[in-house]
mmCIF file of C-alpha atoms and ligand atoms in Angstrom:
data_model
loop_
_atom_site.group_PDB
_atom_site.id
_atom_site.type_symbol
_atom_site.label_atom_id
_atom_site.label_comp_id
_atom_site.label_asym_id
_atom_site.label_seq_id
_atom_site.Cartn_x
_atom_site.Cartn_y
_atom_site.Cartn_z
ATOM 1 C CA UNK A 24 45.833 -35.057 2.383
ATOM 2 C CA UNK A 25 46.648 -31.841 3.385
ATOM 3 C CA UNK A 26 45.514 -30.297 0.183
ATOM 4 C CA UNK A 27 42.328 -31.857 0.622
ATOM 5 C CA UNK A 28 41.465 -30.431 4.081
ATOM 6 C CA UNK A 29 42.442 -27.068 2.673
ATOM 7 C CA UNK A 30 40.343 -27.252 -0.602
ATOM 8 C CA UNK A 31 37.481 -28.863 1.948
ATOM 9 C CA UNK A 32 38.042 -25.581 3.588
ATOM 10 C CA UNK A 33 37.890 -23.209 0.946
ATOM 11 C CA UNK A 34 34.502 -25.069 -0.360
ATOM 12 C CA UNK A 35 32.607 -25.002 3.071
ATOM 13 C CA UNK A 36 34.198 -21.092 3.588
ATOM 14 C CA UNK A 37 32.494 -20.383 -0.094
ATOM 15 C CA UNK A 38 29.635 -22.053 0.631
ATOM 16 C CA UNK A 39 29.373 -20.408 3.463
ATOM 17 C CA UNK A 40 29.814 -17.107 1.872
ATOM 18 C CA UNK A 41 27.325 -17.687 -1.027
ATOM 19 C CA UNK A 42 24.634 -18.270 0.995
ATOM 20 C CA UNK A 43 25.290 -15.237 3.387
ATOM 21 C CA UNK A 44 25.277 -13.444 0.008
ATOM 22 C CA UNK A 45 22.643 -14.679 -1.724
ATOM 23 C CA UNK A 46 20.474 -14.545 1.947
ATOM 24 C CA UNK A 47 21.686 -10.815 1.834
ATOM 25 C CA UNK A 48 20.307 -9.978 -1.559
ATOM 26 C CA UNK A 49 17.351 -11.833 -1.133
ATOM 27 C CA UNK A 50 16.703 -9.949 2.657
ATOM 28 C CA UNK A 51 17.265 -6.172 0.577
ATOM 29 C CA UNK A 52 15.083 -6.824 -2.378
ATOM 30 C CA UNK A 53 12.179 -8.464 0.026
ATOM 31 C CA UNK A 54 12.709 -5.097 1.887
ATOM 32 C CA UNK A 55 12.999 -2.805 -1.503
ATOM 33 C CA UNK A 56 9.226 -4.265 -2.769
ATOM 34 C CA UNK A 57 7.463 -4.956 0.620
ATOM 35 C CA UNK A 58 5.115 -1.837 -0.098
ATOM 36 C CA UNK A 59 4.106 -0.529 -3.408
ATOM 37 C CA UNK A 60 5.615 2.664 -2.612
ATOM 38 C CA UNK A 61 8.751 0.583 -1.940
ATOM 39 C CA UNK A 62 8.559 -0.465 -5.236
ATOM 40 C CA UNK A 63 7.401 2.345 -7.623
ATOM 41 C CA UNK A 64 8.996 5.616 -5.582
ATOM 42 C CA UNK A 65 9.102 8.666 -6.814
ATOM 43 C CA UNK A 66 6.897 9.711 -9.370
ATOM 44 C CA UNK A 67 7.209 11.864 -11.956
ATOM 45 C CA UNK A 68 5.452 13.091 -15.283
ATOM 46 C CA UNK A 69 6.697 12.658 -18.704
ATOM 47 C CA UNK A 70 4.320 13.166 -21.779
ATOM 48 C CA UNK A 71 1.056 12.199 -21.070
ATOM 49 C CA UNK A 72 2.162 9.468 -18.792
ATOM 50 C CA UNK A 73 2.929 8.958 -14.666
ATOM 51 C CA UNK A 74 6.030 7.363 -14.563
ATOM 52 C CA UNK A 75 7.393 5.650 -11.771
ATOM 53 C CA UNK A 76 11.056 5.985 -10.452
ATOM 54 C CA UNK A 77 12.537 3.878 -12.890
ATOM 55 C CA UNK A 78 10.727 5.573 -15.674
ATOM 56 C CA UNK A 79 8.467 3.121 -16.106
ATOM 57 C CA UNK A 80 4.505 3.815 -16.838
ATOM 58 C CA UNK A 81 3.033 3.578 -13.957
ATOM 59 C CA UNK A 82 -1.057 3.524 -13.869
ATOM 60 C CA UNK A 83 -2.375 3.925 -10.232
ATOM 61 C CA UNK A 84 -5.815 2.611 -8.821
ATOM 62 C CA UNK A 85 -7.977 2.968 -6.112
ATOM 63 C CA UNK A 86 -10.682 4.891 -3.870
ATOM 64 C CA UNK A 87 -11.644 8.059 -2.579
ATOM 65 C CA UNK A 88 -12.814 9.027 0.787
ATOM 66 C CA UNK A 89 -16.207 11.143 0.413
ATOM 67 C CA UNK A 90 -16.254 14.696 1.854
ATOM 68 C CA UNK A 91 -13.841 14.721 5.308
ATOM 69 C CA UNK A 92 -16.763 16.794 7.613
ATOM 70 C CA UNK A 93 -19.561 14.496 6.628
ATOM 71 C CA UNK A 94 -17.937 10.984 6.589
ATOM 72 C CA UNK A 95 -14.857 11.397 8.935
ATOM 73 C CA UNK A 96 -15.074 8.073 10.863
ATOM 74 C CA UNK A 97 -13.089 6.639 7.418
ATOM 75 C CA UNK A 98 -10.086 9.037 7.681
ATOM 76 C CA UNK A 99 -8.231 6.383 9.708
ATOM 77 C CA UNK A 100 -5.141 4.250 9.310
ATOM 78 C CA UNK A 101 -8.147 1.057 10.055
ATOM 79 C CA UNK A 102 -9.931 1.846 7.200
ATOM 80 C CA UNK A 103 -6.725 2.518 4.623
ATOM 81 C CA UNK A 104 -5.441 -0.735 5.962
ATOM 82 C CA UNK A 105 -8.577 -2.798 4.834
ATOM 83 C CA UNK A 106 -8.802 -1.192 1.229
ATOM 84 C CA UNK A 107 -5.111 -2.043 1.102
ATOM 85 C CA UNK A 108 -4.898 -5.432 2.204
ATOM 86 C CA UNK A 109 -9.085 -6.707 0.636
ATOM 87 C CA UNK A 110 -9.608 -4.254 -1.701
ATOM 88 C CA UNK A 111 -6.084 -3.701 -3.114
ATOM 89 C CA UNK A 112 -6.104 -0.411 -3.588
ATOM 90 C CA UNK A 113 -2.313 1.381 -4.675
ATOM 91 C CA UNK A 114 -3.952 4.719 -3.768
ATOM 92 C CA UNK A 115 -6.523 6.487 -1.412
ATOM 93 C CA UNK A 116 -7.323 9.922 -1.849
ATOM 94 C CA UNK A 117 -8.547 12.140 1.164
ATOM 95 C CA UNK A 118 -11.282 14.656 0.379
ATOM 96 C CA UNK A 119 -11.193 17.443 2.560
ATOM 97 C CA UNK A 120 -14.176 19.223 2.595
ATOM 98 C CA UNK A 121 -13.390 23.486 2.602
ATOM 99 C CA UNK A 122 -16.610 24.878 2.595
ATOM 100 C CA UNK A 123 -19.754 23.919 4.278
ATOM 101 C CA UNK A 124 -18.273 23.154 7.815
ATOM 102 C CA UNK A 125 -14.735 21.826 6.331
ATOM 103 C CA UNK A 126 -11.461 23.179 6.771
ATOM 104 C CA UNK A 127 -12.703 26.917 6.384
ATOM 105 C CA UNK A 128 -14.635 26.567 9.666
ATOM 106 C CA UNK A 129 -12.424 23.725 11.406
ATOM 107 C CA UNK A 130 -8.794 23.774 9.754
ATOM 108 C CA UNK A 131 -7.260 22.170 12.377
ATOM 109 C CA UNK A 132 -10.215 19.256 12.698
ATOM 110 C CA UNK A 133 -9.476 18.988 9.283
ATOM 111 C CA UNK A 134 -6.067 18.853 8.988
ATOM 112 C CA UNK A 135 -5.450 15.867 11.606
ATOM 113 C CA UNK A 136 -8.337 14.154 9.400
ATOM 114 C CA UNK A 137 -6.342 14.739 6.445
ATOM 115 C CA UNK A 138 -2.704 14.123 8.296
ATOM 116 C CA UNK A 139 -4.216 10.614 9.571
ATOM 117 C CA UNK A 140 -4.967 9.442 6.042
ATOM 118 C CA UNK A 141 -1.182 10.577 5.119
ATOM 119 C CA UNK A 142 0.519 9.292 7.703
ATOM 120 C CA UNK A 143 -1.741 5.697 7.166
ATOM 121 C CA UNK A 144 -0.475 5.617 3.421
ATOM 122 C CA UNK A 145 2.866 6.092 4.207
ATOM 123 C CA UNK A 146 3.017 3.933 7.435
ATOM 124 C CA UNK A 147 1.187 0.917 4.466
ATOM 125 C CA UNK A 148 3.360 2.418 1.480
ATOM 126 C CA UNK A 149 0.753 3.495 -0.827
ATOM 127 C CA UNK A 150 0.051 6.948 -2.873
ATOM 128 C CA UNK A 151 -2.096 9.357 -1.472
ATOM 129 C CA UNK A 152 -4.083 12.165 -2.804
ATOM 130 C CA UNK A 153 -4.090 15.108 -0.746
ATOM 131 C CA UNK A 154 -7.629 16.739 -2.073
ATOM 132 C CA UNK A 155 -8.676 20.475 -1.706
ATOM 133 C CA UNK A 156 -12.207 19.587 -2.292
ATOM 134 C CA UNK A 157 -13.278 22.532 -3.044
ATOM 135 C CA UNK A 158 -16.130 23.909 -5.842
ATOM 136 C CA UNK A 159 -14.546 27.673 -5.308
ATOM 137 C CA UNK A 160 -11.151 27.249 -4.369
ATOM 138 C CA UNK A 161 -9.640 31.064 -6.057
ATOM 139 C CA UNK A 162 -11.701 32.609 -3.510
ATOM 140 C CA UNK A 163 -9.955 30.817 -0.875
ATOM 141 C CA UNK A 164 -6.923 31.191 -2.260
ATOM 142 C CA UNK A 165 -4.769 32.531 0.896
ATOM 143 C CA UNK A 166 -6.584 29.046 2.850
ATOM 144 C CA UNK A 167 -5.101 26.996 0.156
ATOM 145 C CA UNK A 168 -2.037 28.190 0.735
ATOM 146 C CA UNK A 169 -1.729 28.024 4.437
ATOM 147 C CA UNK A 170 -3.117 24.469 4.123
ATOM 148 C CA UNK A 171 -0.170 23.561 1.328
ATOM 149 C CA UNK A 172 2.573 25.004 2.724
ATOM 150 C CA UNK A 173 1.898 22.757 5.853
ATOM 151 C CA UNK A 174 1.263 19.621 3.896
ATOM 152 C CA UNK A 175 4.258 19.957 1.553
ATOM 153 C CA UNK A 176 6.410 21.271 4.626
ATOM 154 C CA UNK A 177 5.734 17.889 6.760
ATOM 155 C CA UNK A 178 5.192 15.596 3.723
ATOM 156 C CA UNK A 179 7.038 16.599 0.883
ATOM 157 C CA UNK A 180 9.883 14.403 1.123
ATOM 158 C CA UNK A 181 7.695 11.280 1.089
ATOM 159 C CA UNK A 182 7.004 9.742 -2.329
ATOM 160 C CA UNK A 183 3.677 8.967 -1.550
ATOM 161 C CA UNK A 184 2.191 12.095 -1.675
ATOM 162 C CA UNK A 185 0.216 13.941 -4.229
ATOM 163 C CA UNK A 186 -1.363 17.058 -3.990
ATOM 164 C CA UNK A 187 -4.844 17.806 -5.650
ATOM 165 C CA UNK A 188 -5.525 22.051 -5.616
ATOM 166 C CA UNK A 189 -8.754 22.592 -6.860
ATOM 167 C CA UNK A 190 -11.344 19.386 -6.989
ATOM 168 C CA UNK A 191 -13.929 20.785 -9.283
ATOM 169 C CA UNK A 192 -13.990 24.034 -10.388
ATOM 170 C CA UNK A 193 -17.279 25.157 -11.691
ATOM 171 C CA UNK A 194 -17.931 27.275 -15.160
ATOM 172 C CA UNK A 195 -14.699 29.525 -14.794
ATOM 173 C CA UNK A 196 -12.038 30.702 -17.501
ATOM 174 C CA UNK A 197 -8.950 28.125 -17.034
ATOM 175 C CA UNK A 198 -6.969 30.824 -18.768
ATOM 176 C CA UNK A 199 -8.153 34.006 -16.213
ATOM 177 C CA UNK A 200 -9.145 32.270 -13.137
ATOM 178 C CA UNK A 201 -8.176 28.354 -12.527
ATOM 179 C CA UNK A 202 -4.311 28.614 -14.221
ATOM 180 C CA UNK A 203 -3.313 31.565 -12.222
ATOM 181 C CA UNK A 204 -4.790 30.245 -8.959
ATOM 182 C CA UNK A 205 -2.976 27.246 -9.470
ATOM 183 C CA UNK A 206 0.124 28.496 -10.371
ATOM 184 C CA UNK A 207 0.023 30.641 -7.148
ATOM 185 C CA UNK A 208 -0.722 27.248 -5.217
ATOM 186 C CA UNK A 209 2.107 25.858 -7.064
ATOM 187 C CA UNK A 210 5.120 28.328 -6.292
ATOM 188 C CA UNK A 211 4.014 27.430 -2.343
ATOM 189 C CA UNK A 212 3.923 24.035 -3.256
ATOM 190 C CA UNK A 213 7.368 23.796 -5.145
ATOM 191 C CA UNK A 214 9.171 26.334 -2.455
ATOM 192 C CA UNK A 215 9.253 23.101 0.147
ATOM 193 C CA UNK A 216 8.669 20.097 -2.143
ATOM 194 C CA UNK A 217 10.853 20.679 -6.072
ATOM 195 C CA UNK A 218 9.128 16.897 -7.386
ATOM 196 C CA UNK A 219 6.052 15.254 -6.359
ATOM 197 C CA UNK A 220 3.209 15.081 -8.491
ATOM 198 C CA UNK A 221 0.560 17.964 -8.322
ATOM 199 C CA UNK A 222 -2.554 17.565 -9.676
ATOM 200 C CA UNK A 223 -4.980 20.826 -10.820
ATOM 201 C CA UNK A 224 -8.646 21.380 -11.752
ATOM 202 C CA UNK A 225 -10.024 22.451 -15.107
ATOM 203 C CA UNK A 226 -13.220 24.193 -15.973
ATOM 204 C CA UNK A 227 -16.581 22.587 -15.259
ATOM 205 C CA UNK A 228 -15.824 20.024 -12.622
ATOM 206 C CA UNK A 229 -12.976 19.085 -14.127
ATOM 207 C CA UNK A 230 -13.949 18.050 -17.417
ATOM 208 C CA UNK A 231 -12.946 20.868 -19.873
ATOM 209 C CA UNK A 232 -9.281 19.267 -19.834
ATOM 210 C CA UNK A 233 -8.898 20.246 -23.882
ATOM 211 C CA UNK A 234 -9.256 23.952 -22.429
ATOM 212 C CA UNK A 235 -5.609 23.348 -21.461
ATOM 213 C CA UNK A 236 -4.585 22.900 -24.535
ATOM 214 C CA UNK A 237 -1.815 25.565 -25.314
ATOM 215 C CA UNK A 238 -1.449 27.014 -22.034
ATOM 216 C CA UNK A 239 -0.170 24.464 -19.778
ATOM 217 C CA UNK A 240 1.545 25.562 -16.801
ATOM 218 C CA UNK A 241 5.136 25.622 -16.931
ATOM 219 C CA UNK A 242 6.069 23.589 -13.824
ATOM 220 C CA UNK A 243 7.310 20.043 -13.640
ATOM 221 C CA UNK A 244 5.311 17.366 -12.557
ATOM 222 C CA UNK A 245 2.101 18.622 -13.306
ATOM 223 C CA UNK A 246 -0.883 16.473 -13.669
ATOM 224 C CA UNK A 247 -4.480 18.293 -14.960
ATOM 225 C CA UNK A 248 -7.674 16.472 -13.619
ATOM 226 C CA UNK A 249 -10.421 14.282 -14.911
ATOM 227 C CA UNK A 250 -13.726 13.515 -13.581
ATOM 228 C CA UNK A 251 -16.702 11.348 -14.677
ATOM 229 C CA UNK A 252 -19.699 9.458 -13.911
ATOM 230 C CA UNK A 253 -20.315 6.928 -15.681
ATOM 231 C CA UNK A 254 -24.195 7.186 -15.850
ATOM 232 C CA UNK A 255 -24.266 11.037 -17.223
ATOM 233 C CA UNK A 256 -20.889 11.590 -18.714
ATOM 234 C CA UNK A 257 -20.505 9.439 -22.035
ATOM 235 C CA UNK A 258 -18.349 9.243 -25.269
ATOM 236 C CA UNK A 259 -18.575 13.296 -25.596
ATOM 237 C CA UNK A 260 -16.383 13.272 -22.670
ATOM 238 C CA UNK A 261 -13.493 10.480 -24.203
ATOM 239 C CA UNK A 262 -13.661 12.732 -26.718
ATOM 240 C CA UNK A 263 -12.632 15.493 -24.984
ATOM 241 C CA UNK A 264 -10.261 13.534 -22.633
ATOM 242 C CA UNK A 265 -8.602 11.767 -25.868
ATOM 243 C CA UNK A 266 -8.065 15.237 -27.350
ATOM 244 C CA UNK A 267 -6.070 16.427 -24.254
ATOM 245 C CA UNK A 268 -4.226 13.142 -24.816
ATOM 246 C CA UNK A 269 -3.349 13.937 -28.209
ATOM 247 C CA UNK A 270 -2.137 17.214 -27.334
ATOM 248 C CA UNK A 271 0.384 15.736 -24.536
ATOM 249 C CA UNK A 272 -1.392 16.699 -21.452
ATOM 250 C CA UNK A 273 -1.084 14.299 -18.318
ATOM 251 C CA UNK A 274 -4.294 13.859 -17.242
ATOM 252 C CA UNK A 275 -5.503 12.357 -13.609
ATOM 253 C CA UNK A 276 -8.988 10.663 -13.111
ATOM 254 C CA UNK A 277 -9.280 12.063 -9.334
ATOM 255 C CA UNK A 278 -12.641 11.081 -9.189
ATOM 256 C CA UNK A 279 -14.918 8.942 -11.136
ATOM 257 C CA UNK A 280 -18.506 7.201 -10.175
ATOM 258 C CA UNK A 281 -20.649 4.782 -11.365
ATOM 259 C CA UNK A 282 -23.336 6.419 -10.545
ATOM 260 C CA UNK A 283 -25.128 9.485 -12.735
ATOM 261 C CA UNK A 284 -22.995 12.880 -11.819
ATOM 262 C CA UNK A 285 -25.143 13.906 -8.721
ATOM 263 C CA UNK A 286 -23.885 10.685 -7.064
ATOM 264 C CA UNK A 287 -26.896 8.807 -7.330
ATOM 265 C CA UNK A 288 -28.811 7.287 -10.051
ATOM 266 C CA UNK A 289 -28.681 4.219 -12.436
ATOM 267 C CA UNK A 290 -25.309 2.321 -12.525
ATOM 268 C CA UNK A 291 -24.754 1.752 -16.777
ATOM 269 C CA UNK A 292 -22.667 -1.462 -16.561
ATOM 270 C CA UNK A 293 -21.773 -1.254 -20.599
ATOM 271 C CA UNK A 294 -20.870 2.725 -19.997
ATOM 272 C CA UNK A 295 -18.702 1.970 -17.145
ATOM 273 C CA UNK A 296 -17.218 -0.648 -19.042
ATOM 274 C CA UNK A 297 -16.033 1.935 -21.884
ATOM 275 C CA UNK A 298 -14.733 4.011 -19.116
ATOM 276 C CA UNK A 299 -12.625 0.770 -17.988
ATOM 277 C CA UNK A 300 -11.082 0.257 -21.447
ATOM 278 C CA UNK A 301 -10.442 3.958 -21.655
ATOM 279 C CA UNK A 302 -8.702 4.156 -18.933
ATOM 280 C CA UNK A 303 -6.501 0.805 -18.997
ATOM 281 C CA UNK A 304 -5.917 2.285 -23.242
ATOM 282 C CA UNK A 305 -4.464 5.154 -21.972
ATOM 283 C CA UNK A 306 -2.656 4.404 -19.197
ATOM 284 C CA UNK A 307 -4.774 6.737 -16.561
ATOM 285 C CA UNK A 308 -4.940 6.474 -12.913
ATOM 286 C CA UNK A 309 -7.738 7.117 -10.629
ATOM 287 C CA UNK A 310 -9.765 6.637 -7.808
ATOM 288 C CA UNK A 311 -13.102 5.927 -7.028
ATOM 289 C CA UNK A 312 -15.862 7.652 -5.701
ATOM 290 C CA UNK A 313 -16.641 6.940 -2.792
ATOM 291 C CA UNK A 314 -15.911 5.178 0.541
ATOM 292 C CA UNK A 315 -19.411 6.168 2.168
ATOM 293 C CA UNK A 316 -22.402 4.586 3.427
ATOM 294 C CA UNK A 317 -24.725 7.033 2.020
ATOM 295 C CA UNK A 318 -27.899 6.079 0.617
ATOM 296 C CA UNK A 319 -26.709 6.811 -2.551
ATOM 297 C CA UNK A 320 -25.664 5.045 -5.757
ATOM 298 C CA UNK A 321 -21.738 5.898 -5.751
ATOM 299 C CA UNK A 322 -21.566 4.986 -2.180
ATOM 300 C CA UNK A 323 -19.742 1.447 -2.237
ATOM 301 C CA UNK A 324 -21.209 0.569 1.536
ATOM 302 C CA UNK A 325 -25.043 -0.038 2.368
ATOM 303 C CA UNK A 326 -26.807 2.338 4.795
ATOM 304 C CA UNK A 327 -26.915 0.000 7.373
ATOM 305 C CA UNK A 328 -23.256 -0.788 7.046
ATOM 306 C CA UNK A 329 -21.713 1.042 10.108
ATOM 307 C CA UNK A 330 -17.814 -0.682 10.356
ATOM 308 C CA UNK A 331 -15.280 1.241 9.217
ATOM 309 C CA UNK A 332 -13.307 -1.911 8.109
ATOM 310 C CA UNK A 333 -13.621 -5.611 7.976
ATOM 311 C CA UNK A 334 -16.887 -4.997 5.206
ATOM 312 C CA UNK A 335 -17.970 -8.621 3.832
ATOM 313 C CA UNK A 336 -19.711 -8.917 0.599
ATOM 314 C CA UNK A 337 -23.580 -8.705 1.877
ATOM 315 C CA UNK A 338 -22.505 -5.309 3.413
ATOM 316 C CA UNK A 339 -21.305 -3.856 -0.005
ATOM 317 C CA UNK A 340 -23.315 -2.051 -2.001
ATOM 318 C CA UNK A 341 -23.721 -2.922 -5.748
ATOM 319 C CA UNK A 342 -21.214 0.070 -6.623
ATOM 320 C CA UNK A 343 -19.202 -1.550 -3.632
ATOM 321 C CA UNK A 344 -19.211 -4.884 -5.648
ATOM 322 C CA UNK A 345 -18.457 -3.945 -8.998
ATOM 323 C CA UNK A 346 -15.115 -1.878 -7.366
ATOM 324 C CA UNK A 347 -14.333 -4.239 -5.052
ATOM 325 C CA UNK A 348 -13.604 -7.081 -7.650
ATOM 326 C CA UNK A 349 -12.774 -4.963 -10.273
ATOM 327 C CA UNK A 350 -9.847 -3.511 -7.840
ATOM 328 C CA UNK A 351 -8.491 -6.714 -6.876
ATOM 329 C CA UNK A 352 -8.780 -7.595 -10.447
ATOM 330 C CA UNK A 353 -6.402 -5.262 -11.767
ATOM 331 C CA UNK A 354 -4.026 -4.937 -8.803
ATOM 332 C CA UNK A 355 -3.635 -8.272 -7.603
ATOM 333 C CA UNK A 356 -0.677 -8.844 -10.030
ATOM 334 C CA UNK A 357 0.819 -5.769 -8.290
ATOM 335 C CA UNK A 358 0.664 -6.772 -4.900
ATOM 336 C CA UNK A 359 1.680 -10.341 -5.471
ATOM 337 C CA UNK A 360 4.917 -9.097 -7.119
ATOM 338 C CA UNK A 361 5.416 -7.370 -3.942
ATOM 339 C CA UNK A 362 6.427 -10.756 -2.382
ATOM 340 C CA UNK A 363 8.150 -12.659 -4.888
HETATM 341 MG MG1 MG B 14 9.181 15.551 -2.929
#
């Protein structure tokens, strides 16, 4: 009898025990994957591919903001939250405008615009792109800096950060001009922040990535940049893209629209469609252009749209359509795994 009570005992104390354990494990990997930077971490580059922080390829997705003087009333932790949770987006990207009445003018307007996005992304766990959007950045080289050593000061210990240099650079030499001013970027940079991605511009709004080829800057985590749209730039550009590829360079789609390149234009469903098998065949991330309600064809709001969140499908442009679902599309799977 006595025996009995004791193994009666033992079973209710293991019991017991299991389920405290199994509770526990359950409780830390709920809290481990609750965000997707939770989940992915650090990033880092290897080959031509973004890896995530157990060195698996990892193929981010999502939008940019449009130009931070002219559309601020998106740079807000309301706005990130809805193209998180509706759109699924696993990364926003805030432009920062420097010229024109940007961060030249106003850096300190700027730079809360900028910090609000950041703090947003990490606050939600996603990536962020921290964009020097910029069409002449090596003349503003000492701004850069400034604005770089502050952002990689205050957020370099985060995961979720990337830095973007140089948006588009126009017709300059990547071997005179656009690799030394990045590498000069880049030892500020790396002085407060050894690992996160950084991501640089190449010649003629960042589509000359092949001009890379055999002079790649000898950093780590180094990303070079990518940009289309998908109504001007065609298979002349894959070309191009899939020869930087072949050579081993990283490359980052930044910014692409579906639009022609001035931002407005036809939308070329079967182009963009190439674009979308490019991408997904290569493993490249990217973000959208952009989160706007300008009367123009990239835009992915209508004109009359004015909310900065909460956007149902009659307020979406046709741009705004095609990324919405195509978004949720190909992250869904991400976010759901998030909860399991
Ligand atoms: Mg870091």
């Amino acid at each position: 009898m006595k025996s009995i009570k004791i193994t009666i005992l033992y079973l209710i104390i293991f019991v017991f025990l299991s389920c405290n354990n199994s509770d526990g494990i359950n409780d830390q990997d709920n809290n481990q994957n609750k965000t997707v930077v939770n989940k992915f971490g650090q990033l880092s580059i290897d080959g031509s591919n973004i890896l995530d922080e157990s060195g698996n390829v990892i193929v981010l997705r999502g939008m940019s903001l449009f130009w931070s003087q002219w559309a601020p009333n998106y740079f807000t932790e309301e706005t990130v939250k809805w193209l998180i949770d509706d759109w699924k987006c696993t990364i926003i990207r805030a432009a920062m405008g420097v010229e024109n009445g940007g961060y030249l003018d106003n850096p300190n307007t700027e730079y809360e615009k900028i910090s609000t996005v950041i703090d947003a992304c990490i606050k939600l766990g996603i990536y962020v792109v921290v964009d020097w959007h910029d069409h002449n950045a090596e003349d503003h080289l000492e701004s850069a800096n400034d604005f770089f050593d502050k952002i990689s000061k205050s957020y370099g210990h985060y995961p979720n950060v990337i830095y973007e240099i140089y948006n588009e650079p126009l017709d300059e030499s990547w071997n005179n001009v656009l690799k030394p001013y990045s590498e000069n970027v880049i030892n500020v940079i790396r002085k407060n922040d050894p690992d996160n991605l950084i991501i640089v511009g190449t010649p003629n709004w960042s589509q000359d990535v092949d001009d890379v080829i055999g002079n790649l800057i000898d950093s780590n985590n180094i990303a070079y940049s990518l940009h289309f749209y998908t109504g001007t730039h065609r298979e002349w550009l894959r070309e191009k893209a899939n020869k930087a590829i072949l050579a081993n360079i990283p490359l980052f789609i930044s910014e692409w629209g579906l639009s022609e390149a001035d931002g407005n234009g036809i939308i070329d469903i079967a182009e963009t469609n190439l674009w979308a098998d490019f991408m997904e065949l290569k493993n490249l991330s990217w973000c959208n252009w952009s989160v706007n309600n300008k009367d123009e064809t990239s835009s992915i709001l209508l004109p009359t749209t004015t909310a900065i969140s909460g956007w149902n499908d009659n307020e979406l442009s046709e741009a705004g359509k095609i990324m919405k679902d195509y978004l949720v599309k190909m992250n869904s799977e991400i976010f759901d795994s998030l909860s399991e």
